[in-house]
Amino acid sequence: MKTDGMNYFAGLDIGGTHGRLRCCAVDGTELGTFQSDGCSINTDDPEKSRLRCRKLVLPALWSMGLSPDACAGICVAASGVDSPSLEKQMRGFFEEMGFSPQVLQVMNDCEIFLHLSDGVSLALISGTGSICFGRNEQGYVVRTGGWNHIVSDEGSGFDMGLKVLKATADAIDERIPSSLLTEMVIQESGISDLETWNDFINKHLFEKSAIAKFALTGYQAASLGDETALSIHRICADALYGLVADTLRKLEFAKYEKQKQADLWLWGSLLVKNHILREMLIDKLAESYQEVRVGIPECSALDVAVRIAAKRAEKG
């Protein structure tokens, strides 16, 4: 490991809602873990993303007496890093803080889970947004979805939350029967008329987390057997299945599936915490892809980022 002035390495997991940072001394001793607001660089204003990265990183380093130029390795797993130009922009945020380009690695927060498997590997995230990455044994990487919450992010917290709000609005408008879901959303939001709902949606359409939070209400209603909420879950499970199927197609997995297996790692708040959605997805995958082994990582995206940062530090 580097020792000449380089005294720590760091991993970051920057999601659409929360950002997390962990710093370790070069001998592997954990120095601290920190959390602040997250961002998605593909949909949030660039200046907002830049400031949120600084808000997460700089105060944490200062509290430990560390500086960016003393970092031996840093891996940033960030939501919305969907193109070389966005990767370059995110790298710029950290280089501006003082991190050396030589120790900095930036990737999408879903892609990072591909590092958990050696063979054919996929990673599906459904949190505030959604995206699927896949990698074959030759290291060729493809991605599906996750372009932004207006044209993509199907099966995500935003998608489910918006469907929950649409169903509530339809019930208030007497287009569909009112249900337990309707009652729970009105109680949660305090909004019971369409004009106020319209104002809420217009105000928060580009604040994904404000709408995504209603996915939890949908899950709670589905857990109590509400058919409207369960129907929304089925639609979202079908959408997530489509992300996986399209990723396997791009990898040409059908040519090799008789001889090979693939690991599919599920991550994000909806897939980890919403057992109804997860089980619907797994059941649907089992019907078509018996060769795909589905699991939830025992380590977090932050843990993997720290591992990659440690390897970068070891290279010197």
Short mmCIF file of C-alpha atoms in Angstrom, two decimals, residues 18-290:
data_model
loop_
_atom_site.label_atom_id
_atom_site.label_comp_id
_atom_site.label_asym_id
_atom_site.label_seq_id
_atom_site.Cartn_x
_atom_site.Cartn_y
_atom_site.Cartn_z
CA HIS A 18 -28.86 8.94 0.60
CA GLY A 19 -25.10 9.21 0.22
CA ARG A 20 -22.71 7.13 2.37
CA LEU A 21 -18.96 7.36 2.89
CA ARG A 22 -16.58 5.04 4.72
CA CYS A 23 -12.91 5.78 5.32
CA CYS A 24 -10.25 3.27 6.38
CA ALA A 25 -6.60 3.62 7.30
CA VAL A 26 -4.17 1.97 4.89
CA ASP A 27 -3.85 -0.96 7.32
CA GLY A 28 -7.61 -1.60 6.95
CA THR A 29 -8.75 -0.09 10.25
CA GLU A 30 -12.10 1.63 9.84
CA LEU A 31 -11.88 5.34 10.60
CA GLY A 32 -15.53 6.28 10.21
CA THR A 33 -18.78 5.92 8.26
CA PHE A 34 -20.87 8.96 7.35
CA GLN A 35 -24.22 9.67 5.71
CA SER A 36 -25.74 12.71 4.03
CA ASP A 37 -28.15 13.54 1.18
CA GLY A 38 -27.75 11.61 -2.06
CA CYS A 39 -28.19 12.62 -5.69
CA SER A 40 -28.62 11.16 -9.17
CA ILE A 41 -26.29 12.96 -11.50
CA ASN A 42 -28.35 12.07 -14.58
CA THR A 43 -31.49 13.82 -13.31
CA ASP A 44 -30.41 16.25 -10.60
CA ASP A 45 -29.03 19.65 -11.42
CA PRO A 46 -25.22 19.34 -11.83
CA GLU A 47 -24.58 22.03 -9.26
CA LYS A 48 -26.90 20.30 -6.79
CA SER A 49 -25.02 17.03 -7.33
CA ARG A 50 -21.66 18.75 -6.91
CA LEU A 51 -22.70 20.42 -3.67
CA ARG A 52 -24.17 17.22 -2.22
CA CYS A 53 -20.95 15.33 -2.93
CA ARG A 54 -18.97 18.04 -1.18
CA LYS A 55 -21.43 18.10 1.73
CA LEU A 56 -20.96 14.36 2.22
CA VAL A 57 -17.20 14.16 1.77
CA LEU A 58 -15.43 17.28 3.00
CA PRO A 59 -16.96 17.66 6.50
CA ALA A 60 -16.37 13.94 7.11
CA LEU A 61 -12.70 14.18 6.14
CA TRP A 62 -12.18 17.34 8.19
CA SER A 63 -13.74 15.66 11.25
CA MET A 64 -11.07 12.94 11.02
CA GLY A 65 -8.21 15.27 10.20
CA LEU A 66 -7.89 13.85 6.67
CA SER A 67 -7.45 15.59 3.34
CA PRO A 68 -8.33 14.53 -0.24
CA ASP A 69 -4.69 14.69 -1.39
CA ALA A 70 -3.72 12.05 1.22
CA CYS A 71 -6.13 9.45 -0.19
CA ALA A 72 -4.48 6.28 -1.51
CA GLY A 73 -7.62 4.97 -3.21
CA ILE A 74 -11.24 6.03 -3.56
CA CYS A 75 -14.15 4.26 -5.27
CA VAL A 76 -17.34 6.21 -5.93
CA ALA A 77 -20.44 4.11 -6.70
CA ALA A 78 -22.99 6.71 -7.75
CA SER A 79 -26.56 6.70 -9.01
CA GLY A 80 -27.00 8.12 -12.48
CA VAL A 81 -23.46 7.56 -13.77
CA ASP A 82 -24.87 6.28 -17.04
CA SER A 83 -22.41 7.49 -19.68
CA PRO A 84 -18.76 8.42 -20.13
CA SER A 85 -19.69 12.11 -19.99
CA LEU A 86 -21.53 11.71 -16.67
CA GLU A 87 -18.65 9.64 -15.29
CA LYS A 88 -16.27 12.43 -16.30
CA GLN A 89 -18.53 14.99 -14.62
CA MET A 90 -18.66 12.99 -11.38
CA ARG A 91 -14.89 12.52 -11.46
CA GLY A 92 -14.61 16.28 -11.83
CA PHE A 93 -16.51 16.84 -8.59
CA PHE A 94 -13.95 14.76 -6.68
CA GLU A 95 -10.89 16.06 -8.48
CA GLU A 96 -12.10 19.58 -7.64
CA MET A 97 -12.09 18.58 -3.97
CA GLY A 98 -8.44 17.59 -4.32
CA PHE A 99 -8.51 13.82 -4.98
CA SER A 100 -5.85 12.65 -7.41
CA PRO A 101 -7.20 11.24 -10.71
CA GLN A 102 -4.80 8.29 -10.28
CA VAL A 103 -6.51 7.05 -7.10
CA LEU A 104 -10.11 7.75 -8.18
CA GLN A 105 -12.51 5.17 -9.61
CA VAL A 106 -16.12 6.08 -10.50
CA MET A 107 -18.89 3.71 -11.57
CA ASN A 108 -22.65 3.31 -11.47
CA ASP A 109 -23.96 2.15 -8.08
CA CYS A 110 -25.54 -0.90 -9.70
CA GLU A 111 -22.52 -1.91 -11.78
CA ILE A 112 -20.44 -2.28 -8.64
CA PHE A 113 -22.27 -5.51 -7.66
CA LEU A 114 -20.95 -7.24 -10.79
CA HIS A 115 -17.70 -7.50 -8.86
CA LEU A 116 -19.31 -10.08 -6.54
CA SER A 117 -19.18 -12.89 -9.13
CA ASP A 118 -16.48 -14.25 -11.42
CA GLY A 119 -18.71 -15.66 -14.17
CA VAL A 120 -21.79 -14.29 -15.90
CA SER A 121 -23.18 -11.76 -13.47
CA LEU A 122 -26.14 -9.39 -13.32
CA ALA A 123 -27.12 -6.73 -10.83
CA LEU A 124 -30.65 -5.38 -10.59
CA ILE A 125 -31.37 -2.36 -8.42
CA SER A 126 -34.80 -1.08 -7.52
CA GLY A 127 -34.66 1.76 -5.04
CA THR A 128 -35.67 5.32 -5.77
CA GLY A 129 -34.78 4.44 -9.39
CA SER A 130 -34.10 1.18 -11.20
CA ILE A 131 -31.41 -0.23 -13.49
CA CYS A 132 -29.90 -3.56 -14.51
CA PHE A 133 -26.28 -4.28 -15.41
CA GLY A 134 -24.84 -7.48 -16.82
CA ARG A 135 -21.35 -8.80 -17.51
CA ASN A 136 -20.25 -11.92 -19.38
CA GLU A 137 -17.19 -14.05 -18.65
CA GLN A 138 -15.11 -12.00 -21.07
CA GLY A 139 -15.82 -8.84 -19.07
CA TYR A 140 -18.22 -7.29 -21.59
CA VAL A 141 -20.67 -5.07 -19.67
CA VAL A 142 -24.17 -4.02 -20.75
CA ARG A 143 -26.89 -2.05 -18.99
CA THR A 144 -30.65 -1.76 -19.34
CA GLY A 145 -32.87 1.03 -18.03
CA GLY A 146 -32.07 3.65 -15.44
CA TRP A 147 -31.96 6.52 -17.93
CA ASN A 148 -34.18 8.81 -15.86
CA HIS A 149 -37.44 8.67 -13.93
CA ILE A 150 -39.51 10.24 -16.71
CA VAL A 151 -38.77 7.78 -19.53
CA SER A 152 -37.25 4.89 -17.56
CA ASP A 153 -36.78 3.67 -13.94
CA GLU A 154 -39.57 1.13 -14.37
CA GLY A 155 -40.38 -0.95 -11.30
CA SER A 156 -38.61 1.57 -9.06
CA GLY A 157 -39.74 3.32 -5.91
CA PHE A 158 -40.61 6.37 -7.99
CA ASP A 159 -42.56 4.22 -10.46
CA MET A 160 -44.47 2.39 -7.73
CA GLY A 161 -45.05 5.59 -5.76
CA LEU A 162 -46.42 7.35 -8.82
CA LYS A 163 -48.70 4.40 -9.58
CA VAL A 164 -49.95 4.52 -6.00
CA LEU A 165 -50.72 8.23 -6.36
CA LYS A 166 -52.43 7.66 -9.71
CA ALA A 167 -54.63 4.95 -8.21
CA THR A 168 -55.50 7.26 -5.31
CA ALA A 169 -56.37 10.09 -7.69
CA ASP A 170 -58.53 7.75 -9.78
CA ALA A 171 -60.38 6.67 -6.64
CA ILE A 172 -60.96 10.26 -5.54
CA ASP A 173 -62.17 11.02 -9.07
CA GLU A 174 -64.55 8.05 -8.74
CA ARG A 175 -63.04 6.31 -11.76
CA ILE A 176 -62.15 3.20 -9.75
CA PRO A 177 -63.52 1.96 -6.42
CA SER A 178 -61.96 3.42 -3.30
CA SER A 179 -59.87 0.89 -1.38
CA LEU A 180 -57.73 0.46 1.70
CA LEU A 181 -54.85 1.87 -0.35
CA THR A 182 -56.85 5.06 -0.97
CA GLU A 183 -57.52 5.50 2.73
CA MET A 184 -53.91 4.88 3.68
CA VAL A 185 -52.50 7.33 1.13
CA ILE A 186 -54.93 10.07 2.17
CA GLN A 187 -54.08 9.46 5.82
CA GLU A 188 -50.35 9.50 5.07
CA SER A 189 -50.42 12.63 2.90
CA GLY A 190 -53.29 14.59 4.37
CA ILE A 191 -54.46 15.25 0.79
CA SER A 192 -57.99 14.26 -0.19
CA ASP A 193 -58.83 16.44 -3.22
CA LEU A 194 -57.57 16.29 -6.80
CA GLU A 195 -56.58 19.93 -7.08
CA THR A 196 -54.13 19.60 -4.18
CA TRP A 197 -52.83 16.31 -5.59
CA ASN A 198 -52.19 18.04 -8.91
CA ASP A 199 -50.22 20.78 -7.16
CA PHE A 200 -48.22 18.17 -5.21
CA ILE A 201 -47.27 16.21 -8.34
CA ASN A 202 -46.29 19.33 -10.27
CA LYS A 203 -44.16 20.53 -7.37
CA HIS A 204 -42.35 17.24 -6.77
CA LEU A 205 -42.14 15.64 -10.22
CA PHE A 206 -38.38 16.19 -10.29
CA GLU A 207 -37.92 15.37 -6.61
CA LYS A 208 -37.97 11.61 -6.97
CA SER A 209 -37.80 10.75 -3.27
CA ALA A 210 -40.94 12.79 -2.48
CA ILE A 211 -42.98 10.53 -4.75
CA ALA A 212 -41.00 7.33 -4.16
CA LYS A 213 -41.89 7.39 -0.46
CA PHE A 214 -45.45 6.38 -1.35
CA ALA A 215 -44.10 3.02 -2.52
CA LEU A 216 -43.91 2.14 1.18
CA THR A 217 -47.61 2.93 1.60
CA GLY A 218 -48.30 0.68 -1.39
CA TYR A 219 -46.31 -2.11 0.23
CA GLN A 220 -48.13 -1.71 3.52
CA ALA A 221 -51.50 -1.87 1.75
CA ALA A 222 -50.42 -4.91 -0.29
CA SER A 223 -49.32 -6.64 2.92
CA LEU A 224 -52.88 -6.23 4.17
CA GLY A 225 -54.25 -7.80 1.00
CA ASP A 226 -55.40 -4.68 -0.85
CA GLU A 227 -55.96 -5.81 -4.45
CA THR A 228 -55.20 -2.42 -6.00
CA ALA A 229 -51.81 -2.34 -4.25
CA LEU A 230 -51.11 -5.97 -5.21
CA SER A 231 -51.90 -5.18 -8.84
CA ILE A 232 -49.39 -2.32 -8.76
CA HIS A 233 -46.80 -4.73 -7.35
CA ARG A 234 -47.45 -7.20 -10.19
CA ILE A 235 -46.96 -4.49 -12.79
CA CYS A 236 -43.70 -3.39 -11.17
CA ALA A 237 -42.47 -7.00 -10.87
CA ASP A 238 -43.18 -7.51 -14.58
CA ALA A 239 -41.21 -4.36 -15.39
CA LEU A 240 -38.20 -5.51 -13.35
CA TYR A 241 -38.39 -8.94 -15.00
CA GLY A 242 -38.22 -7.13 -18.34
CA LEU A 243 -35.02 -5.35 -17.30
CA VAL A 244 -33.38 -8.69 -16.46
CA ALA A 245 -34.65 -10.42 -19.61
CA ASP A 246 -33.43 -7.62 -21.85
CA THR A 247 -30.03 -7.61 -20.15
CA LEU A 248 -29.66 -11.37 -20.67
CA ARG A 249 -30.63 -10.91 -24.32
CA LYS A 250 -27.95 -8.24 -24.78
CA LEU A 251 -25.41 -10.66 -23.27
CA GLU A 252 -26.63 -13.36 -25.72
CA PHE A 253 -27.11 -15.62 -22.71
CA ALA A 254 -29.50 -17.88 -24.62
CA LYS A 255 -26.57 -19.17 -26.72
CA TYR A 256 -24.81 -20.51 -23.64
CA GLU A 257 -27.48 -21.09 -20.99
CA LYS A 258 -27.34 -24.89 -21.37
CA GLN A 259 -23.70 -24.89 -20.28
CA LYS A 260 -23.57 -21.86 -17.99
CA GLN A 261 -25.20 -20.28 -15.02
CA ALA A 262 -25.57 -16.64 -14.10
CA ASP A 263 -25.73 -14.87 -10.78
CA LEU A 264 -28.37 -12.16 -10.37
CA TRP A 265 -27.81 -9.85 -7.42
CA LEU A 266 -30.83 -7.89 -6.16
CA TRP A 267 -30.33 -4.58 -4.43
CA GLY A 268 -32.18 -1.39 -3.53
CA SER A 269 -34.80 -0.69 -0.91
CA LEU A 270 -37.72 -2.17 -2.88
CA LEU A 271 -36.05 -5.48 -3.66
CA VAL A 272 -34.43 -5.88 -0.24
CA LYS A 273 -37.27 -4.68 2.00
CA ASN A 274 -40.41 -5.33 -0.07
CA HIS A 275 -40.77 -9.11 0.10
CA ILE A 276 -43.96 -9.09 -1.98
CA LEU A 277 -42.30 -7.45 -4.97
CA ARG A 278 -39.16 -9.56 -4.58
CA GLU A 279 -41.04 -12.87 -4.44
CA MET A 280 -43.20 -11.93 -7.44
CA LEU A 281 -40.04 -11.21 -9.43
CA ILE A 282 -38.23 -14.37 -8.33
CA ASP A 283 -41.24 -16.54 -9.18
CA LYS A 284 -41.47 -15.00 -12.64
CA LEU A 285 -37.74 -15.45 -13.27
CA ALA A 286 -37.91 -19.10 -12.17
CA GLU A 287 -40.45 -19.82 -14.90
CA SER A 288 -38.08 -18.74 -17.69
CA TYR A 289 -34.52 -18.74 -16.36
CA GLN A 290 -33.76 -21.79 -14.23
#
